[in-house]
Short mmCIF file of C-alpha atoms in Angstrom, two decimals:
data_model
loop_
_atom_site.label_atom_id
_atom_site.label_comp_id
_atom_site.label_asym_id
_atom_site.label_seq_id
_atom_site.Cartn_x
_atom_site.Cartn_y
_atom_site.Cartn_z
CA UNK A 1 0.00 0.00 0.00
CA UNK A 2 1.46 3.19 -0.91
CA UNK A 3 2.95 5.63 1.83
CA UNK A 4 0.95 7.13 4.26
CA UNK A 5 3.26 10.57 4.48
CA UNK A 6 1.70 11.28 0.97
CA UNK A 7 -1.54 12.08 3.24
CA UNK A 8 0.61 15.03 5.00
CA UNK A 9 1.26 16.50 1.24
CA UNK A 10 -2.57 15.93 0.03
CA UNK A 11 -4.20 16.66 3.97
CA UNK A 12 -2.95 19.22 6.08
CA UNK A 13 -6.14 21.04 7.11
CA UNK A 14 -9.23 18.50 6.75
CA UNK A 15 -12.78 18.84 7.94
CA UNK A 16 -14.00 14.87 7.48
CA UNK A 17 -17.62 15.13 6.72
CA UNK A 18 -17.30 15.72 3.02
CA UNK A 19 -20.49 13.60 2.74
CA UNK A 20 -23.16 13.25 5.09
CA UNK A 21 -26.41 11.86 5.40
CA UNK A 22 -29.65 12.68 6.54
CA UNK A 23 -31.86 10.79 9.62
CA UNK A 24 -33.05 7.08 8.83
CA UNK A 25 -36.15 7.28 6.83
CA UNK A 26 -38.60 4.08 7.12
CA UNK A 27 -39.59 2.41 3.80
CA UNK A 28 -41.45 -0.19 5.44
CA UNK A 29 -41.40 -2.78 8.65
CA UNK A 30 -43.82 -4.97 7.28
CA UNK A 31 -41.07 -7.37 6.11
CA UNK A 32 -40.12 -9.81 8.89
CA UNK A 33 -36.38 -10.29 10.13
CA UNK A 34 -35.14 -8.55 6.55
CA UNK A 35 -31.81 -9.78 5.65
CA UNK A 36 -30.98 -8.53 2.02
CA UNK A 37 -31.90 -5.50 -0.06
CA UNK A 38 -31.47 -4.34 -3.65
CA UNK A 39 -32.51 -1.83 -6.14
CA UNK A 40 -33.78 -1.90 -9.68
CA UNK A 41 -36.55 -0.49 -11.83
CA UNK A 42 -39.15 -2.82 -10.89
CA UNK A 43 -42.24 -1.13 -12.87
CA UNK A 44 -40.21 0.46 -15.85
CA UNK A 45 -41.25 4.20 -14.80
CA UNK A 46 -37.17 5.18 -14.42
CA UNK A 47 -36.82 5.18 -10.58
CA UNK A 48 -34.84 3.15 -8.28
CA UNK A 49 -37.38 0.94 -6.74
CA UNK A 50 -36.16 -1.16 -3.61
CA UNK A 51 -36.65 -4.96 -2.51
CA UNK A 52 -35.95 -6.96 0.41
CA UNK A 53 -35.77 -10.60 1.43
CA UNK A 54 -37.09 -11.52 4.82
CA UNK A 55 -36.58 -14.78 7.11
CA UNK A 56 -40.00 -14.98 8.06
CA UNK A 57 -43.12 -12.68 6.77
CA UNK A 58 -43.37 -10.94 3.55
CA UNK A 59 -40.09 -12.43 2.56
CA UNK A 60 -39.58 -11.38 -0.59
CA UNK A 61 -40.61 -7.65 -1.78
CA UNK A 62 -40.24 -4.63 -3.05
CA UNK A 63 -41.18 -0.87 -2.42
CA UNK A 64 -42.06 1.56 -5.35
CA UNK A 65 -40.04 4.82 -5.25
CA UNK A 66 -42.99 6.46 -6.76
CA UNK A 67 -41.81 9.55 -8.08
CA UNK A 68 -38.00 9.04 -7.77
CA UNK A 69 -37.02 11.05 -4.64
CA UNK A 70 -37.65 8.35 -2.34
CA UNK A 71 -41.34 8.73 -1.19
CA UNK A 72 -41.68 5.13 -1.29
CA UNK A 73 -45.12 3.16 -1.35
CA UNK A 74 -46.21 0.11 0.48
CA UNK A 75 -44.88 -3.17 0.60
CA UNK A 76 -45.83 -4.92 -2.50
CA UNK A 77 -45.36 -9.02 -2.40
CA UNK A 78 -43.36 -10.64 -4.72
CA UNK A 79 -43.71 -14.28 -2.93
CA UNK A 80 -43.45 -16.02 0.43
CA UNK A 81 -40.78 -18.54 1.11
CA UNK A 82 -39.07 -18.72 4.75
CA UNK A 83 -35.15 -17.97 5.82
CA UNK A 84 -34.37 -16.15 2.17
CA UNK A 85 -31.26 -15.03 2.45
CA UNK A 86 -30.56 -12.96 -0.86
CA UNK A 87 -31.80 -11.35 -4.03
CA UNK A 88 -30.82 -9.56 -6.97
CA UNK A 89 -32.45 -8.29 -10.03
CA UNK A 90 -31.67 -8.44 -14.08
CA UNK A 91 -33.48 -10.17 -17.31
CA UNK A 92 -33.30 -13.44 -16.78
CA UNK A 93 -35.58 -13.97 -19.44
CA UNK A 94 -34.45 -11.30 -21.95
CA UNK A 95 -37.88 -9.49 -22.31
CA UNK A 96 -36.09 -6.10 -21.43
CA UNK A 97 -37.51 -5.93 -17.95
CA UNK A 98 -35.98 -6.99 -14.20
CA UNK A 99 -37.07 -10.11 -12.37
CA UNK A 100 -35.44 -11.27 -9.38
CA UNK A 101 -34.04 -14.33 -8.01
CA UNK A 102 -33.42 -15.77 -4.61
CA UNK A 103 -32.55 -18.49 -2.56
CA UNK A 104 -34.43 -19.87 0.90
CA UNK A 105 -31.98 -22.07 3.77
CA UNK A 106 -35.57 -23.16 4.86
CA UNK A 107 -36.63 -24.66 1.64
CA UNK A 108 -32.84 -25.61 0.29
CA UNK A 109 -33.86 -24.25 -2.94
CA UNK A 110 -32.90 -21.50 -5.49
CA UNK A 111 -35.34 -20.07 -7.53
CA UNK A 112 -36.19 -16.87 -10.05
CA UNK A 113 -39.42 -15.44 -10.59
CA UNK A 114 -40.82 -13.21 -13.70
CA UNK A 115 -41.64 -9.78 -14.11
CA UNK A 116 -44.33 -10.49 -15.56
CA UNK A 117 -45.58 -7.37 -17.13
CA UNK A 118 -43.08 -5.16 -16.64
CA UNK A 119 -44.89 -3.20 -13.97
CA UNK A 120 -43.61 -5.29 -10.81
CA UNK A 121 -46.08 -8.58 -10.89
CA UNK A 122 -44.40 -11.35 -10.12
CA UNK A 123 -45.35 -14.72 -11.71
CA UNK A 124 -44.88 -18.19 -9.48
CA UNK A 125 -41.19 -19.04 -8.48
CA UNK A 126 -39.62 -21.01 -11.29
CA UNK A 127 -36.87 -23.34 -9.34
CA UNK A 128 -33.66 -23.16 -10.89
CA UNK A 129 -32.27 -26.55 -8.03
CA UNK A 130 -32.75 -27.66 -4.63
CA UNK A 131 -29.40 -27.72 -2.85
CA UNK A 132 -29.33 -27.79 1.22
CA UNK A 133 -28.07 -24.90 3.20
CA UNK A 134 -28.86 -22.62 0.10
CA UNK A 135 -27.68 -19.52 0.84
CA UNK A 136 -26.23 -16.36 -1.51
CA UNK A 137 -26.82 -16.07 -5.39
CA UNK A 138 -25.01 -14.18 -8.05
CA UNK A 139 -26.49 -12.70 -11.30
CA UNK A 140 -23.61 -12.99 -14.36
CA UNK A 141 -23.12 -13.61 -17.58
CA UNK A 142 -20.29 -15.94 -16.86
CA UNK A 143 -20.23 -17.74 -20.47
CA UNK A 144 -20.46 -14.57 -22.32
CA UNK A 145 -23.16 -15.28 -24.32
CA UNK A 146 -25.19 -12.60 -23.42
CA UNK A 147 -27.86 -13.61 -21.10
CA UNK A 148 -27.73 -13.38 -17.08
CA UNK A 149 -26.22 -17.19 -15.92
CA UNK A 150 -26.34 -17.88 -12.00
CA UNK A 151 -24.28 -18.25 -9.16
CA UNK A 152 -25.57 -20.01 -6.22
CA UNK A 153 -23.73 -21.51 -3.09
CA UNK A 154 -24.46 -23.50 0.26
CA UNK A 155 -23.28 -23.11 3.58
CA UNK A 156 -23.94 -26.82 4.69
CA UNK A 157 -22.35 -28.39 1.67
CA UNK A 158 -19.64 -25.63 1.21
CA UNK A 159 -19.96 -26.10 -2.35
CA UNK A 160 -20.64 -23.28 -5.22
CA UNK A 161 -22.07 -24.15 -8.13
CA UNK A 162 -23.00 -22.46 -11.58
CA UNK A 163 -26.33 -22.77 -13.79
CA UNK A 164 -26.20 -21.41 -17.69
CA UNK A 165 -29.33 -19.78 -18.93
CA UNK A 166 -30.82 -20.14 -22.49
CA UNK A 167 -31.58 -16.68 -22.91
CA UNK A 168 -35.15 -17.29 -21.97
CA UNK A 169 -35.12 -18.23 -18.02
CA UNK A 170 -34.49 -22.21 -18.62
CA UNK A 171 -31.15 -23.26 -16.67
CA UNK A 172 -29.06 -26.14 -16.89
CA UNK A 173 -28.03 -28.72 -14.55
CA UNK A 174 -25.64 -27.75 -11.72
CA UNK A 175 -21.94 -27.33 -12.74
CA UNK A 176 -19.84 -27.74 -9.96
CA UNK A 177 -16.98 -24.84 -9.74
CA UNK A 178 -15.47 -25.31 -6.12
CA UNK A 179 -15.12 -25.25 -2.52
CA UNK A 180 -17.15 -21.81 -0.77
CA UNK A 181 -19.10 -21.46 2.49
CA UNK A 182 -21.98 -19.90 0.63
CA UNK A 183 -22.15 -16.41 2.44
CA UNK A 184 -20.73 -14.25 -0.21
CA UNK A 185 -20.35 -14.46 -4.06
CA UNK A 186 -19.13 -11.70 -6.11
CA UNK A 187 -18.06 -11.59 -9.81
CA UNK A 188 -15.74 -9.14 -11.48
CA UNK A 189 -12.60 -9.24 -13.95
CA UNK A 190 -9.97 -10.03 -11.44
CA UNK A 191 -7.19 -10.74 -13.60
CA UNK A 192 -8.00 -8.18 -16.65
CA UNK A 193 -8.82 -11.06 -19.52
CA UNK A 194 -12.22 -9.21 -20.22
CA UNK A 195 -14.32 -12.13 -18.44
CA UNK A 196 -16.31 -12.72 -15.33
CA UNK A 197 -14.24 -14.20 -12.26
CA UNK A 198 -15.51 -15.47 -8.84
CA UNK A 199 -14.95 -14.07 -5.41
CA UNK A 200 -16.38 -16.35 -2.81
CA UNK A 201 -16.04 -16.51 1.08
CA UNK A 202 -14.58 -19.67 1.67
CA UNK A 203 -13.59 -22.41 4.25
CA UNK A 204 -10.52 -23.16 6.38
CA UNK A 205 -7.58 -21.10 6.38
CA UNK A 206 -8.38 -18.99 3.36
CA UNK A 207 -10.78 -16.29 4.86
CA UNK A 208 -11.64 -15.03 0.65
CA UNK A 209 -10.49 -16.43 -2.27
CA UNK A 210 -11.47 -16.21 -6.45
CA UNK A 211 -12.18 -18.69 -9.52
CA UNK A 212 -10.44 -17.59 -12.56
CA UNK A 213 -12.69 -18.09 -15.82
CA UNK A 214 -10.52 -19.96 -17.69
CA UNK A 215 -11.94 -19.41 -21.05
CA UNK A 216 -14.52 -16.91 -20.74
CA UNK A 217 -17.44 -19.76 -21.34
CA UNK A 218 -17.37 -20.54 -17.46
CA UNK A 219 -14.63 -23.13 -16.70
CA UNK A 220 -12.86 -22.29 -13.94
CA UNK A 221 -9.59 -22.74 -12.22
CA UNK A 222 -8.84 -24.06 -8.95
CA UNK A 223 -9.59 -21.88 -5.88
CA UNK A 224 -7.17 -19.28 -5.45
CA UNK A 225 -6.51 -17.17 -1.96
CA UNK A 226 -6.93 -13.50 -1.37
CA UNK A 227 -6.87 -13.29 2.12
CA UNK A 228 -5.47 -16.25 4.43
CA UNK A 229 -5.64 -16.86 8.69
CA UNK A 230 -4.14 -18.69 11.02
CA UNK A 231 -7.34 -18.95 12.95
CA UNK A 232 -9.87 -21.05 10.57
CA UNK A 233 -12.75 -18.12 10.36
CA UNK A 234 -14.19 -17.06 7.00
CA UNK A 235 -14.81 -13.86 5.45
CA UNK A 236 -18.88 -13.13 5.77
CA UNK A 237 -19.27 -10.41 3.12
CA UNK A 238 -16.67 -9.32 -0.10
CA UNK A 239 -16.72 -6.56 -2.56
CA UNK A 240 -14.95 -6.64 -5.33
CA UNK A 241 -14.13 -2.38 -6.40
CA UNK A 242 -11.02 -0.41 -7.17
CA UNK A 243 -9.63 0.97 -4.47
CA UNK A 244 -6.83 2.44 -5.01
CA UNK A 245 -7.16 4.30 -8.12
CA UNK A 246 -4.88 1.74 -10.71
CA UNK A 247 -7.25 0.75 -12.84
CA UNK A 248 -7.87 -3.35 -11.19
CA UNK A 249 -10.01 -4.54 -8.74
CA UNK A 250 -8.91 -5.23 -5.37
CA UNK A 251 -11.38 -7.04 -2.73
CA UNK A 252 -13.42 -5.44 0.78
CA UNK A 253 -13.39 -8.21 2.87
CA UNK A 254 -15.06 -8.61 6.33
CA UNK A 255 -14.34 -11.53 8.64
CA UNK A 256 -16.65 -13.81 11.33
CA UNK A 257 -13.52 -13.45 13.56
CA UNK A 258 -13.82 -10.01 14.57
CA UNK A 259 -9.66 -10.08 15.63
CA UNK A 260 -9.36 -9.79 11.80
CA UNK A 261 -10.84 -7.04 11.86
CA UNK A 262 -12.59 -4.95 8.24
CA UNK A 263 -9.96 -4.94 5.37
CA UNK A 264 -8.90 -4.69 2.08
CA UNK A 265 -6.74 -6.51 -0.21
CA UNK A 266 -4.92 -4.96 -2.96
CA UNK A 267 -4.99 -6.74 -6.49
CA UNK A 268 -0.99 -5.86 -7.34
CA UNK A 269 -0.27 -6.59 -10.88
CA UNK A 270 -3.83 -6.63 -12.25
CA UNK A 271 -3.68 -10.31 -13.07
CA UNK A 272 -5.59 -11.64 -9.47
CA UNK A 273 -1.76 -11.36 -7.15
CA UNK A 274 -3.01 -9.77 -3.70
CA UNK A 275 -1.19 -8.26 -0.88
CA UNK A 276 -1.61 -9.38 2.54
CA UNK A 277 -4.73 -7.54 3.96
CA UNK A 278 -4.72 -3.85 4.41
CA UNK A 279 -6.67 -2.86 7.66
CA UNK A 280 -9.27 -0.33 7.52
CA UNK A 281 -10.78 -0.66 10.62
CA UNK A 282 -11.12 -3.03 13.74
CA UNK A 283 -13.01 -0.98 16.22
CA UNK A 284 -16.85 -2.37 15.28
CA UNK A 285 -19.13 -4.68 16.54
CA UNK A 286 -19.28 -7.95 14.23
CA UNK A 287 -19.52 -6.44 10.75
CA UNK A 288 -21.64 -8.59 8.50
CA UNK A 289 -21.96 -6.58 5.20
CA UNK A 290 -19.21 -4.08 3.31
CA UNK A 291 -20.42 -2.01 0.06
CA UNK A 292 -18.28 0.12 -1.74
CA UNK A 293 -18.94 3.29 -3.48
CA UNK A 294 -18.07 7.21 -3.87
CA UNK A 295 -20.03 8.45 -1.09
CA UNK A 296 -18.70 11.56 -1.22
CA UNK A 297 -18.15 12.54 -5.02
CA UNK A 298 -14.39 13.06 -4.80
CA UNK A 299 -13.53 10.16 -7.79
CA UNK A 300 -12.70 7.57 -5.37
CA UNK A 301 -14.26 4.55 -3.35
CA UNK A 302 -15.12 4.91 0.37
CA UNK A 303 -16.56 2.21 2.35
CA UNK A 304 -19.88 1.09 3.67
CA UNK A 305 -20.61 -1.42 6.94
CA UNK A 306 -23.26 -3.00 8.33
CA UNK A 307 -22.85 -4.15 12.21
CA UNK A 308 -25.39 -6.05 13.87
CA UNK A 309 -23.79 -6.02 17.53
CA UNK A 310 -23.85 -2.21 17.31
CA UNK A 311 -26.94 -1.37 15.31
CA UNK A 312 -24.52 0.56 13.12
CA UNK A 313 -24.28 1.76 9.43
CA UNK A 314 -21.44 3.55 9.06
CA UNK A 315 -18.55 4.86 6.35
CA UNK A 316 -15.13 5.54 5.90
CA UNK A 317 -13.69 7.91 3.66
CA UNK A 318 -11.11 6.79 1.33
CA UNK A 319 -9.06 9.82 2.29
CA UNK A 320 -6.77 10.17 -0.44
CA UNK A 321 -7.40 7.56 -3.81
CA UNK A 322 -5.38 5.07 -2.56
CA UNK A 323 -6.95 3.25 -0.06
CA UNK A 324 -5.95 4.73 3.33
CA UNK A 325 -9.30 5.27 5.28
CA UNK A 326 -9.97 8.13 7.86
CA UNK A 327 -11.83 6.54 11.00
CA UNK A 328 -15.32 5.39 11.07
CA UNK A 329 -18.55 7.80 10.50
CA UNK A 330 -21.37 6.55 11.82
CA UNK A 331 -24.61 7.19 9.70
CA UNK A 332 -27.06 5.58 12.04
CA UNK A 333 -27.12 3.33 15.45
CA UNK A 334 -30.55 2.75 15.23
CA UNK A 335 -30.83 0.15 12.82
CA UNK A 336 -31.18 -2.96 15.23
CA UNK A 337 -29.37 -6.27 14.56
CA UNK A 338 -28.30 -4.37 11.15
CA UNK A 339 -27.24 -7.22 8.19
CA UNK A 340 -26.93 -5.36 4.74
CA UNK A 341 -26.27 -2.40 3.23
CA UNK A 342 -25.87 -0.57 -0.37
CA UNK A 343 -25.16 2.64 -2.15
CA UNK A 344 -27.79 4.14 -4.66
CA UNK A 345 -29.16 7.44 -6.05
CA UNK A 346 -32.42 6.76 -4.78
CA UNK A 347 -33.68 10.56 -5.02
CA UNK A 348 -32.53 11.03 -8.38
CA UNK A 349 -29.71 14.00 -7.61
CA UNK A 350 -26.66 12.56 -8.56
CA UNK A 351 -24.84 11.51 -5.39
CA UNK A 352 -25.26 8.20 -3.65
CA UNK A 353 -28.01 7.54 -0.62
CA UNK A 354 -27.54 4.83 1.53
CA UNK A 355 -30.40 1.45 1.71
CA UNK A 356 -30.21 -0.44 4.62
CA UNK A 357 -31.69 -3.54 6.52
CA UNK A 358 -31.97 -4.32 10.13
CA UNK A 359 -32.92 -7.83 11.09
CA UNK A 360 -34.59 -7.49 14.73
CA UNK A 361 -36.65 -4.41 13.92
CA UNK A 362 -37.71 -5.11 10.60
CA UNK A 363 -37.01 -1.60 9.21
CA UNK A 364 -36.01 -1.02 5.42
CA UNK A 365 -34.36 2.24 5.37
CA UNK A 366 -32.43 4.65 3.48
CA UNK A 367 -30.61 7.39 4.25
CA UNK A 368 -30.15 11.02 1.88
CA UNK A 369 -26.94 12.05 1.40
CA UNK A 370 -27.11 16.01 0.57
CA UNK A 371 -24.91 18.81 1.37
CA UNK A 372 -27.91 20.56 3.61
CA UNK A 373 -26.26 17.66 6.34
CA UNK A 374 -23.06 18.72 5.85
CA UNK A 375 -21.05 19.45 9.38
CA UNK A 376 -23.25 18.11 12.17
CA UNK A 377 -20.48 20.89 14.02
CA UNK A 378 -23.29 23.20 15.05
CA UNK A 379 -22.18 26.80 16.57
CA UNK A 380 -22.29 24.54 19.81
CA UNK A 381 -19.68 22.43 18.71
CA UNK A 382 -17.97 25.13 16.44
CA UNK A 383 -16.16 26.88 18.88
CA UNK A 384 -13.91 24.23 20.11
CA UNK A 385 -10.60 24.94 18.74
CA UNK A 386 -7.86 22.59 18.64
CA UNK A 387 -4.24 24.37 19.36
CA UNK A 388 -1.39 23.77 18.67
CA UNK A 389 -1.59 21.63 15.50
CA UNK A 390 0.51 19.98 14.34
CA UNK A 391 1.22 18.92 18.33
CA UNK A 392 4.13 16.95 20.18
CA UNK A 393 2.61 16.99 23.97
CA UNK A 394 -0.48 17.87 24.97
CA UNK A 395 -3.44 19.13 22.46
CA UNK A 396 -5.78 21.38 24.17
CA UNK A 397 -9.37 21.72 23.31
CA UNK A 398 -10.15 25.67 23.83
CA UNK A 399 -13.85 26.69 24.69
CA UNK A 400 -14.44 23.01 25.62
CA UNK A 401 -15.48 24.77 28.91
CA UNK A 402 -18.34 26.86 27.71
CA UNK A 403 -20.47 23.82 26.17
CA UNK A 404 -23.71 23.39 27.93
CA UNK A 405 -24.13 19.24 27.06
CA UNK A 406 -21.62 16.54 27.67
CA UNK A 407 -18.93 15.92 25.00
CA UNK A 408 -17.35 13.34 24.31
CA UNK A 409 -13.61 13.01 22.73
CA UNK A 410 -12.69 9.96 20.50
CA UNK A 411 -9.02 10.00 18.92
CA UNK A 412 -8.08 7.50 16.26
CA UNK A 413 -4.94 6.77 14.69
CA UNK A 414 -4.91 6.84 10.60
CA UNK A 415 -5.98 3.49 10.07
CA UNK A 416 -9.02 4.03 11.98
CA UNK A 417 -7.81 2.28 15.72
CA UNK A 418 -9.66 3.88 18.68
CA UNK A 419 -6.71 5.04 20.77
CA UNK A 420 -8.63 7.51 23.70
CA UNK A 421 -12.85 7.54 24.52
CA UNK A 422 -13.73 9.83 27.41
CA UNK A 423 -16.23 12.44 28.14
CA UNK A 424 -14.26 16.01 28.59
CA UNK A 425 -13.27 16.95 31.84
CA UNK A 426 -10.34 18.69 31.62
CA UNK A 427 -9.99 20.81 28.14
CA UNK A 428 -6.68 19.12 26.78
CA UNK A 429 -5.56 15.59 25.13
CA UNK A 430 -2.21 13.86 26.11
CA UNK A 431 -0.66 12.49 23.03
CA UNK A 432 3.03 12.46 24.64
CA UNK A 433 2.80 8.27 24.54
CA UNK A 434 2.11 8.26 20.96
CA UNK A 435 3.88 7.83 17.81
CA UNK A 436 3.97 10.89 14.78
CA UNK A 437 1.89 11.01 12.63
CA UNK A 438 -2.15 11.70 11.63
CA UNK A 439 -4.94 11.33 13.89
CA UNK A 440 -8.36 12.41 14.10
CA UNK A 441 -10.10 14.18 16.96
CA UNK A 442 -14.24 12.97 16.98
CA UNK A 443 -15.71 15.03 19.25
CA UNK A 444 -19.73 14.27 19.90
CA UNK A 445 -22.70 15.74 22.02
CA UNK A 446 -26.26 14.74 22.25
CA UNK A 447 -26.73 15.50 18.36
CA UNK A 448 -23.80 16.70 17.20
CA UNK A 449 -20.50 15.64 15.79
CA UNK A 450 -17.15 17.07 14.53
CA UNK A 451 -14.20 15.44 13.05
CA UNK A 452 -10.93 16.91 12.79
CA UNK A 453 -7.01 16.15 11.77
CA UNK A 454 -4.30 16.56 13.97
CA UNK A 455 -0.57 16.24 13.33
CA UNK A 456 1.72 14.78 16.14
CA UNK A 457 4.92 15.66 16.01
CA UNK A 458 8.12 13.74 17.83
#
């Protein structure tokens, strides 16, 4: 990973919250225990729609955005099948319009289902195989003959398999690829050959790993490692994304094993090499999903997470192209027992919102992101000044004295480690014990927050 003193060059005087989001707005909590959510077009009228997959009522459905700046409608059914643990959207049977497909652990089965009209009814699920411990499921065209093929994997069996499509929604028999836990399958060119590779969570020692498509007509290599451990866990969620600026695609991976912590992996030649892991962040509460995107319009990818032992959705900002990540920035803690999250324009302005869902409250939600939230630093906040900077003892927070509410400091290192958590007492920070180098100061009050670099000097 390239040098971290190039962030002294491109940051000297930083205010964080570039992007920001607005409160959690409620699409629906109709949808029991939601796991998954997408977008698509679901009735052709050029909005981002929204859909969801449940564990126990309503499981699979979708929300119109009904005139594209996300003043969603009801919950409209697309079927009922318990524990579904994922969807996605495309043609599946080439009629120009997106159906969905989806897999339930309850039923061991994978299965697609038509758009039938091209206004969001939903025909009967068509079943595509009956597998146990079905679990995620990939839309691809893996053979490169132009129609969406699909992915599908189990966590009992550990197996991932592929199914080629006709063109018109009829798949064939199972083709076995490899060894995966089922949790998380991605596809994207890994090693630059202009086809469709595999990224899949796997088992053992190798906590992510990728299928190269050997031909481009979906035969596929041996399993090769991304990230490896010591301690037998298993990535739970991968996103394949450029990170770094070069032009390849490196990996987001998040672990079961929480002392792996959230990283990233960087793809070093372009042909599907990767560097050890690159640590963005080890300070949350079991992570279970990662989405990349540019959250903040400044060309590059920052970071998405879901944590469930938290409540959390939360971003990092990819603070200078190349994949060194300011600390975390916490968009909501009120999404309970949270499982998945994605990026989308879902209000039709040109910057990306935020879709979440949170298993033990059943809430759908998305989040705006618009400059009117920029700087949750209100005048309260405001006047805390933070002298001298760059530091080498103590860093004193003036004014700290004349806040009515409590305030709390946070400081993190670069990488995003929580280093000091206290409420203010006394008006200063000691950061004699610590290395040089960049931190970042959070400081927080009832319903405000304020992020801010700091230089420490030897």
């Amino acid at each position: 990973m390239k040098k971290i003193c190039i962030l002294i060059l491109l940051l000297f005087s930083i205010n964080l919250l570039q992007a920001q989001f607005g409160p959690q707005q409620v699409i629906s909590t109709d949808a029991l225990f939601p796991r998954k959510v997408a977008v698509g077009d679901m009735d052709g009228n050029g909005t981002l729609d929204v859909l969801s997959a449940a564990r126990v009522t309503n499981e699979l459905a979708w929300y119109s955005n009904e005139s594209g700046i996300g003043d969603f409608g009801p919950l409209r059914l697309i079927s009922e099948s318990s524990e579904n643990n994922a969807i996605v959207t495309g043609d599946i049977d080439g009629d120009g319009d997106l159906d969905i497909a989806s897999s339930s652990a309850d039923g061991d089965i994978f299965f697609w289902q038509e758009n039938t009209d091209g206004l969001g009814n939903f025909g009967s699920q068509q079943l595509i195989d009956t597998i146990n411990g079905a679990f995620d499921i990939n839309l691809s065209d893996i053979d490169n003959d132009g129609d969406l093929d699909i992915l599908g994997g189990s966590f009992e069996t550990n197996t991932l398999y592929l199914y080629k499509n006709d063109g018109v929604g009829n798949f064939e028999n199972a083709m076995f690829i490899g060894d995966a836990n089922g949790r998380s399958i991605k596809t994207s060119d890994i090693d630059g050959d202009n086809d469709l590779d595999i990224i899949v969570s796997t088992t053992g020692n190798i906590i992510v790993g990728w299928y190269e498509n050997i031909d481009g007509l979906g035969n596929f290599g041996g399993l090769q490692a991304i990230g490896s451990s010591n301690l037998f866990t298993s990535s739970i969620s991968n996103f394949p994304i450029d990170i770094d600026g070069d032009g390849d695609i490196d990996i987001l991976s998040v672990s079961l094993n929480d002392t792996i912590g959230f990283n990233w992996y960087e793809n070093l030649d372009g042909l599907g090499n990767f560097s050890e892991r690159n640590l963005i962040s080890n300070n949350e509460n079991n992570i279970w999903a990662t989405y990349g995107a540019d959250l903040d319009n400044d060309g590059d990818t920052d970071v998405l997470t879901a944590s469930p032992g938290d409540n959390e959705i939360a971003w990092y900002e990819n603070l200078d192209g190349l994949g060194n990540f300011g600390p975390q920035q916490t968009i909501t803690t009120n999404a309970i027992s949270a499982r998945h999250v994605i990026a989308a324009d879902i209000d039709n302005d040109g910057d990306m919102d935020v879709i979440s869902a949170s298993q033990n409250d059943s809430k759908i939600a998305w989040y705006e992101n618009d400059p009117k939230f920029v700087g949750f630093s209100t005048p309260d906040l405001s006047i805390i000044h933070l002298t001298p900077n760059p530091r080498t003892g103590k860093l004193f927070l003036l004014n700290a004295e004349n806040l009515n509410d409590s305030v709390w400091v946070k400081l993190y290192s670069i990488t995003g480690n929580l280093l000091i958590s206290k409420e203010i007492e006394l008006p200063e920070i000691d950061m004699s014990a610590f290395t040089s180098g960049i931190y970042f100061v959070e400081l927080t009050s009832v319903n405000q927050r304020m992020v801010k670099k700091i230089i420490k000097k030897t």
